[in-house]
Coordinates of C-alpha atoms in Angstrom, one line a residue:
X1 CA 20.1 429.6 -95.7
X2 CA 22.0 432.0 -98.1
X3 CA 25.4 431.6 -97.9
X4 CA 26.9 435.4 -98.8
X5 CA 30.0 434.6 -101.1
X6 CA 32.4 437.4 -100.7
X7 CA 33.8 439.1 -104.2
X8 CA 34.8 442.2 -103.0
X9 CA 39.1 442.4 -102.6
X10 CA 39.5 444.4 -99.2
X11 CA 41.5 444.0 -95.9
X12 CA 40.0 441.7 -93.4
X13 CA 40.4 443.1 -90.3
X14 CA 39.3 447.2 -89.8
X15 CA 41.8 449.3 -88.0
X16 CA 39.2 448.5 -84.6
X17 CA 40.0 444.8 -85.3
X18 CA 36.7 443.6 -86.6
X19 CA 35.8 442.0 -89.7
X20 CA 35.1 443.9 -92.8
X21 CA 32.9 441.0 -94.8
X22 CA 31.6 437.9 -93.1
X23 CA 31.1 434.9 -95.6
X24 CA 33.2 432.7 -98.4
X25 CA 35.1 433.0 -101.0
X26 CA 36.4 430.0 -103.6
X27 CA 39.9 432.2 -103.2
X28 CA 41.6 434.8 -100.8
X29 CA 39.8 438.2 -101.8
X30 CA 40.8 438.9 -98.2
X31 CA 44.2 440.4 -96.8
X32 CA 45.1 438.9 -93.6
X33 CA 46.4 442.4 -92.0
X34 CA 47.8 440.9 -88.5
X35 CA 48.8 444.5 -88.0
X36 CA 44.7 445.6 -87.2
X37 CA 44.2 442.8 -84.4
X38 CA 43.5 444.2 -81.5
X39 CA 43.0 441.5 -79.2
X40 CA 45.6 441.0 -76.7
X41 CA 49.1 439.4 -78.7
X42 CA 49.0 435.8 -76.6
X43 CA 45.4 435.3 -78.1
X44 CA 46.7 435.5 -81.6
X45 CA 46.8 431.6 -83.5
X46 CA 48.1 430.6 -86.5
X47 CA 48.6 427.7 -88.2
X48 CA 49.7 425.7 -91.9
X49 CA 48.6 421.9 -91.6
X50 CA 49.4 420.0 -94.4
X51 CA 47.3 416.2 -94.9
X52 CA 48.9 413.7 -97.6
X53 CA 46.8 410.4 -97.7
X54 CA 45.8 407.4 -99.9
X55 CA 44.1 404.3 -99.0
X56 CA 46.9 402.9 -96.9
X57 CA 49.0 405.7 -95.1
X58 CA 48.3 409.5 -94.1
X59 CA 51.0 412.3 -93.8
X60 CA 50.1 415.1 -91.5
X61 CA 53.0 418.2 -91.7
X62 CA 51.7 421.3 -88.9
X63 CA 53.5 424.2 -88.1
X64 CA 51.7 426.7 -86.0
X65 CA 51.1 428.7 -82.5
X66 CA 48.6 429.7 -80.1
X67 CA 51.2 433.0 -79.0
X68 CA 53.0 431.4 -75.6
X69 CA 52.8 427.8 -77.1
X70 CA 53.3 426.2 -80.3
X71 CA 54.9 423.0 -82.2
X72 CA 56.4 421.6 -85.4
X73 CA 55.1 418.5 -85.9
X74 CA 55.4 415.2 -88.2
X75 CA 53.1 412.4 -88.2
X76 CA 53.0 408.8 -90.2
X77 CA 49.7 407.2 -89.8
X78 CA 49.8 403.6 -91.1
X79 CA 46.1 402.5 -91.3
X80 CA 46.4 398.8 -91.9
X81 CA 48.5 398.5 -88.6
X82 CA 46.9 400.9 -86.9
X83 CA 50.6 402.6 -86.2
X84 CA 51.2 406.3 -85.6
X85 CA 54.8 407.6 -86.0
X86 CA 55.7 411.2 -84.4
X87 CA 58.4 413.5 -83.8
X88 CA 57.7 417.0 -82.2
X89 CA 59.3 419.7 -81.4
X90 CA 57.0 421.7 -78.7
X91 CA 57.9 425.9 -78.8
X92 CA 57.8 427.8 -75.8
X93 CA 56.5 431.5 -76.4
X94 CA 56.8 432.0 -79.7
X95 CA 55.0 434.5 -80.8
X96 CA 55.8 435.5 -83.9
X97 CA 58.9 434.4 -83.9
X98 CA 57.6 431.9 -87.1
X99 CA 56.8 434.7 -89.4
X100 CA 53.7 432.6 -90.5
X101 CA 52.7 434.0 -94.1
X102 CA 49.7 436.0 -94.4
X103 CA 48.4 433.8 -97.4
X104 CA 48.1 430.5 -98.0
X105 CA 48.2 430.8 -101.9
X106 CA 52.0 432.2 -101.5
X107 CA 54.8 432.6 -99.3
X108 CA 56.7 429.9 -97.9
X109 CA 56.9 428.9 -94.4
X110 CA 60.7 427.2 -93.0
X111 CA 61.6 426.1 -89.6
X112 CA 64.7 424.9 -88.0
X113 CA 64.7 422.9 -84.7
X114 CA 67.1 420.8 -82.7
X115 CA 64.7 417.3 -83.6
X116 CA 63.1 418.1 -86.9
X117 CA 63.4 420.7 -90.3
X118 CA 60.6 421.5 -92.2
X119 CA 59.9 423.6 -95.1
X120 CA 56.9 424.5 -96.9
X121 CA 57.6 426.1 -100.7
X122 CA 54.5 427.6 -102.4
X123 CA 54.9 428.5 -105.9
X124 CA 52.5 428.4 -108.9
X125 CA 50.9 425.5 -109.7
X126 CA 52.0 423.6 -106.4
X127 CA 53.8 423.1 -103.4
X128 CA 56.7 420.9 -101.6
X129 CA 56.7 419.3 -98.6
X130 CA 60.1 418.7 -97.0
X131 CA 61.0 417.4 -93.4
X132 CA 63.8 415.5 -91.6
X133 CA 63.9 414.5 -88.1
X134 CA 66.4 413.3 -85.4
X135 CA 65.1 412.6 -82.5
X136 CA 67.4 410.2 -81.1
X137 CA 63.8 408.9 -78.5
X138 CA 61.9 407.4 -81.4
X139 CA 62.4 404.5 -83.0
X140 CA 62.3 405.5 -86.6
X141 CA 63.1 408.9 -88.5
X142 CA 61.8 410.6 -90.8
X143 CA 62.7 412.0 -94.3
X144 CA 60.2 413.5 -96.1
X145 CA 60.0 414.8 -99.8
X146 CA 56.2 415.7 -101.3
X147 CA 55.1 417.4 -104.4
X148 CA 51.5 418.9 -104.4
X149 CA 50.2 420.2 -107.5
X150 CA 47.3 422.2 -107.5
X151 CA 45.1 422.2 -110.8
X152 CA 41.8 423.9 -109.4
X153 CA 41.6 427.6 -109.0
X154 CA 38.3 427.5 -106.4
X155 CA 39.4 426.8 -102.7
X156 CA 37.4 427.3 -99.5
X157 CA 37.8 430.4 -97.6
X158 CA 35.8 432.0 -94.4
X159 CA 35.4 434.3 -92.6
X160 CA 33.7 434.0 -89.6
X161 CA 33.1 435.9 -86.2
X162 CA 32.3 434.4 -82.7
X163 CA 29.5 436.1 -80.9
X164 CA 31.5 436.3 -77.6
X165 CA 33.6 439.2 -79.2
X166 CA 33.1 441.5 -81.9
X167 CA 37.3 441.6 -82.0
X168 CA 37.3 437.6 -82.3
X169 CA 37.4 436.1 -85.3
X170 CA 38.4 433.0 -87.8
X171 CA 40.0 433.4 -90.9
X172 CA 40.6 430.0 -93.2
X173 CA 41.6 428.8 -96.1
X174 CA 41.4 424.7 -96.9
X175 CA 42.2 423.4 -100.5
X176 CA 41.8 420.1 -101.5
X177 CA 42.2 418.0 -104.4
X178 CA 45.8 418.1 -104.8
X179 CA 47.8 415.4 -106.1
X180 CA 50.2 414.0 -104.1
X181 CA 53.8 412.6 -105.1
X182 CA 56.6 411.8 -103.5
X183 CA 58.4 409.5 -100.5
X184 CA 58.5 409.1 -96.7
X185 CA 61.5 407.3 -96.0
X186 CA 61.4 405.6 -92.3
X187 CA 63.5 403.1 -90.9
X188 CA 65.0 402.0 -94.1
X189 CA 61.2 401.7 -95.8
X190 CA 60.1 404.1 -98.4
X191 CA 56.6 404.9 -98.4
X192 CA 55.4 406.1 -101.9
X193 CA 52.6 408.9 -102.6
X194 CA 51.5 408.8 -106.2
X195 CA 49.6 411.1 -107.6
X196 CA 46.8 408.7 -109.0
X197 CA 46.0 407.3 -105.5
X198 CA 47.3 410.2 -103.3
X199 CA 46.1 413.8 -102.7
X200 CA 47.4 416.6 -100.4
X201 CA 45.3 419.4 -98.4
X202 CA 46.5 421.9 -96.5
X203 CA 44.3 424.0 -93.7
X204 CA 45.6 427.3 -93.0
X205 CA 44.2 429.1 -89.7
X206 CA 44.3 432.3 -88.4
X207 CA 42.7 433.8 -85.5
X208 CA 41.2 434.9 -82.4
X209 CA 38.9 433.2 -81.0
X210 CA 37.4 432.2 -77.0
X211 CA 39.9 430.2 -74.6
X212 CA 37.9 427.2 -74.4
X213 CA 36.1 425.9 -78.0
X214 CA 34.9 422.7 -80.1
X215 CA 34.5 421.8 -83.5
X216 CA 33.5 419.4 -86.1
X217 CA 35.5 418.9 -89.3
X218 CA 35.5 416.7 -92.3
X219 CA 37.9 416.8 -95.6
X220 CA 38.7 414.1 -98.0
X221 CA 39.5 413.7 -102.2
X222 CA 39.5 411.1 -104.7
X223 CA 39.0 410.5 -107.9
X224 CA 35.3 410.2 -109.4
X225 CA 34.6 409.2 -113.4
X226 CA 38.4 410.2 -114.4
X227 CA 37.6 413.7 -112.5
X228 CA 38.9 415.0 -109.1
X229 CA 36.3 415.4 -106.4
X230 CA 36.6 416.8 -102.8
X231 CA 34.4 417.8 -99.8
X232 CA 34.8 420.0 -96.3
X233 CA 32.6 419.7 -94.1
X234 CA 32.3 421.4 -90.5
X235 CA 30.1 423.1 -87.8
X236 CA 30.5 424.1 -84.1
X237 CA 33.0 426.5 -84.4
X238 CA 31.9 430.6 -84.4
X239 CA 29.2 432.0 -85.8
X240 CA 28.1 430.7 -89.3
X241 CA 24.9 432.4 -90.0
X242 CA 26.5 434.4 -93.5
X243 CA 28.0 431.1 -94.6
X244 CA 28.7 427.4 -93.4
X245 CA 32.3 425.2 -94.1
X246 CA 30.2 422.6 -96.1
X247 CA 31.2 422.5 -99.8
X248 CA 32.1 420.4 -102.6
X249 CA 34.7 420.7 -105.3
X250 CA 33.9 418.4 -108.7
X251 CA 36.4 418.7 -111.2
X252 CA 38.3 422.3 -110.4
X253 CA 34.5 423.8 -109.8
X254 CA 33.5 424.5 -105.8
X255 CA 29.1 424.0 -105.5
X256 CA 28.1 425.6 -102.0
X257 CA 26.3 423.1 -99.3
X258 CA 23.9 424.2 -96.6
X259 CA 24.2 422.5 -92.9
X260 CA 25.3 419.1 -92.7
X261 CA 25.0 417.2 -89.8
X262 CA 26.2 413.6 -87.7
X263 CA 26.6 412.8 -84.2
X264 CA 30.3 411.8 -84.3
X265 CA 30.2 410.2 -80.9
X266 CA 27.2 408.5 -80.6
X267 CA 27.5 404.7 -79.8
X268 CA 31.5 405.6 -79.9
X269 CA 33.6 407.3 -82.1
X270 CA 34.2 403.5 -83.9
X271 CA 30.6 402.9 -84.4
X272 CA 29.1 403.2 -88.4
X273 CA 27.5 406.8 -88.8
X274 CA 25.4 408.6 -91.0
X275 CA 25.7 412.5 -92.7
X276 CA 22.6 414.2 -93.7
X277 CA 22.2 417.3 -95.0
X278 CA 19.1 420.0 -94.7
X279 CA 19.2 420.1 -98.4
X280 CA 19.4 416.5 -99.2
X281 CA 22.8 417.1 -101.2
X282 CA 25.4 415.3 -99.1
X283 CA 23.6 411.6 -97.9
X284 CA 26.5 409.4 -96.6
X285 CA 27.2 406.2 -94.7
X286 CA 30.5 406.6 -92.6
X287 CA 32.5 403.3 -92.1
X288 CA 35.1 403.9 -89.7
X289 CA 38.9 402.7 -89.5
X290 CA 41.1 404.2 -87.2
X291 CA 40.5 406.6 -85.0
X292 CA 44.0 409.3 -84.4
X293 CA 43.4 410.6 -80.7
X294 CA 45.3 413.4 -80.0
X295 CA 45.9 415.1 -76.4
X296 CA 48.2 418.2 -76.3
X297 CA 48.8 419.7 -72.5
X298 CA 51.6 422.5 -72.1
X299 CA 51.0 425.4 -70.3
X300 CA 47.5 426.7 -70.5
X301 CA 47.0 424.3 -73.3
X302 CA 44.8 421.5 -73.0
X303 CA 43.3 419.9 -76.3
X304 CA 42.2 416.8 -77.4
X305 CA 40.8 415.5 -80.5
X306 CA 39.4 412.5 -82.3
X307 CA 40.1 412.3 -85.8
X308 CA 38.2 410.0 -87.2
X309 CA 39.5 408.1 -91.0
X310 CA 37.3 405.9 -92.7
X311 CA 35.2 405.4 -95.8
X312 CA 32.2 407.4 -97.4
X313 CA 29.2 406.0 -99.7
X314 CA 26.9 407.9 -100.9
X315 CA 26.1 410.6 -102.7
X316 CA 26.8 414.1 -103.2
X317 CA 24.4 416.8 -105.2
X318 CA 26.2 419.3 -107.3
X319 CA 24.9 423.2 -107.9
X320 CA 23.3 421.8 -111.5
X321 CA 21.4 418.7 -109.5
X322 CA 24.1 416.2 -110.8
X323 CA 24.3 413.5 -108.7
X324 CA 27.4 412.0 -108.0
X325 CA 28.1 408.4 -106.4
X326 CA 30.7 408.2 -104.0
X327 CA 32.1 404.8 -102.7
X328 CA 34.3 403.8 -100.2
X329 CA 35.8 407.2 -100.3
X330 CA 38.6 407.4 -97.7
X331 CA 38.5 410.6 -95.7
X332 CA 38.2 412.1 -92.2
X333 CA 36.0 413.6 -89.5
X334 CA 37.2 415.1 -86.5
X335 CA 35.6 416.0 -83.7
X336 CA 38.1 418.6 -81.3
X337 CA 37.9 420.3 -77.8
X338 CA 40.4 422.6 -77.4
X339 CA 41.3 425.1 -74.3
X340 CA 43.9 427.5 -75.9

């Protein structure tokens, strides 16, 4: 397939509300103008999800909104004791109330709530990650201090429509390959990120898209030969016929994949699994280790999803035909279905 990489710096949305380039970029050539949607305003999404994660533990930060419903949200997944810590603070019509920024490469994002404070700071060359909680029904607290730097220029960003809708659309912006520093402290424990073992990504959504939807999606980075790889991988989700999600990142350079495919839930989501790809340049065997199962019900929201963590061997084929071997790469796939 041809994936059309978008170069031209515009708007994204035309006063109508539909998109003005369908495709990719490897950085935001796009303005997200929330002023030209013109879908109804409870249809409106938006989201910043930050992932922190070495071999052992995985920090997941989200702020975000589907309009009448939203949450703040902190998560401690502990992989060798297949333990979960959570604290959330569900929102009630919000809106925009949140003032989510329209980029995810500046602008920073704070909210205050009666169980939990979080505050993302973008500035150049990084990011920090701060969040306390108090909610006096969980066992252990949170306190949470994380430095992201990011060393790579090229990103993934999309643009895609949904067929349903001309005025429905998804616009998103992943980066990976950041290293990680800095604590969790929990129930007097400190939990240490360090950049040599650790790396941050964040996934920043925005959209409108159909009330009831599924999608696949894959992310993970390590280190390969003294250099910094990463992958996203994803399908299901709108219309992908300019470009797909599937990419890797070697060394602060992004090379473009076609289709990738697995069956996620075949023989259960716990069962070994293989990727293939139509080009032959992501070939992996998928160990799974814990498996994060997430249901969300308030108001006319109704999700649930399977994240998926475990470790990739294989290999991956850069733009140049360099093949690189990958193994026991700890990452994710997730498999959601979502009424929103």
């Amino acid at each position: 397939m041809n994936n059309h990489r978008i170069t031209t710096i515009s708007d994204l949305l035309y006063p109508n509300g539909t998109l003005m380039q369908k495709g990719y970029s490897t950085k935001a050539v796009m303005h997200y103008n929330r002023r030209n949607i013109k879908s109804a305003p409870w249809r409106i999404k938006e989201w910043d999800f930050y992932q922190v994660s070495n071999d052992d533990f995985c920090l997941q930060l989200t702020i975000g909104h589907v309009s009448y419903a939203g949450n703040v949200s902190a998560m401690l997944i502990d992989f060798k004791n297949e333990k979960t810590y959570t604290v959330t603070d569900m929102l009630v019509l919000p809106f925009n109330r949140l003032k989510m920024p329209e980029s995810a490469e500046h602008g920073d994002l704070a909210v205050q709530r009666k169980k939990i404070d979080m505050q993302f700071e973008v500035y150049r060359g990084g990011r920090r990650l701060r969040c306390k909680t108090r909610d006096p029904k969980v066992q252990h607290n949170m306190e949470i201090d994380i430095l992201l730097t990011q060393p790579d220029l090229e990103s993934l960003v999309i643009a895609t429509p949904f067929d349903d809708h001309p005025q429905h659309f998804y616009y998103n912006h992943k980066i990976n390959c950041m290293p990680a520093s800095g604590t969790v402290k929990m129930g007097g424990n400190t939990i240490t990120f360090e950049p040599d073992t650790a790396f941050g990504l964040i996934d920043w959504g925005r959209g409108v898209w159909p009330f009831s939807h599924e999608w696949f999606w894959g992310n993970g980075s390590t280190w390969i030969d003294g250099k910094r790889f990463g992958f996203n991988i994803g399908f299901g989700f709108g219309n992908t016929e300019a470009a797909t999600e599937n990419i890797l990142f070697y060394n602060g350079t992004s090379h473009k994949l076609n289709h990738v495919y697995v069956d996620l839930a075949a023989g259960g989501y716990m069962s070994p699994k293989k990727f293939t790809s139509d080009d032959g340049r992501f070939e992996m065997d998928f160990e799974p280790v814990f498996d994060r199962y997430t249901e969300t019900k308030m108001l006319f929201v109704d999700n649930g999803c399977h994240q998926i963590f475990g470790r990739f061997t294989g290999k991956a084929v850069l733009d140049d035909g360099t093949v690189l071997e990958v193994k026991d790469m700890m990452a994710f796939m997730e498999h959601a279905v979502n009424n929103w």
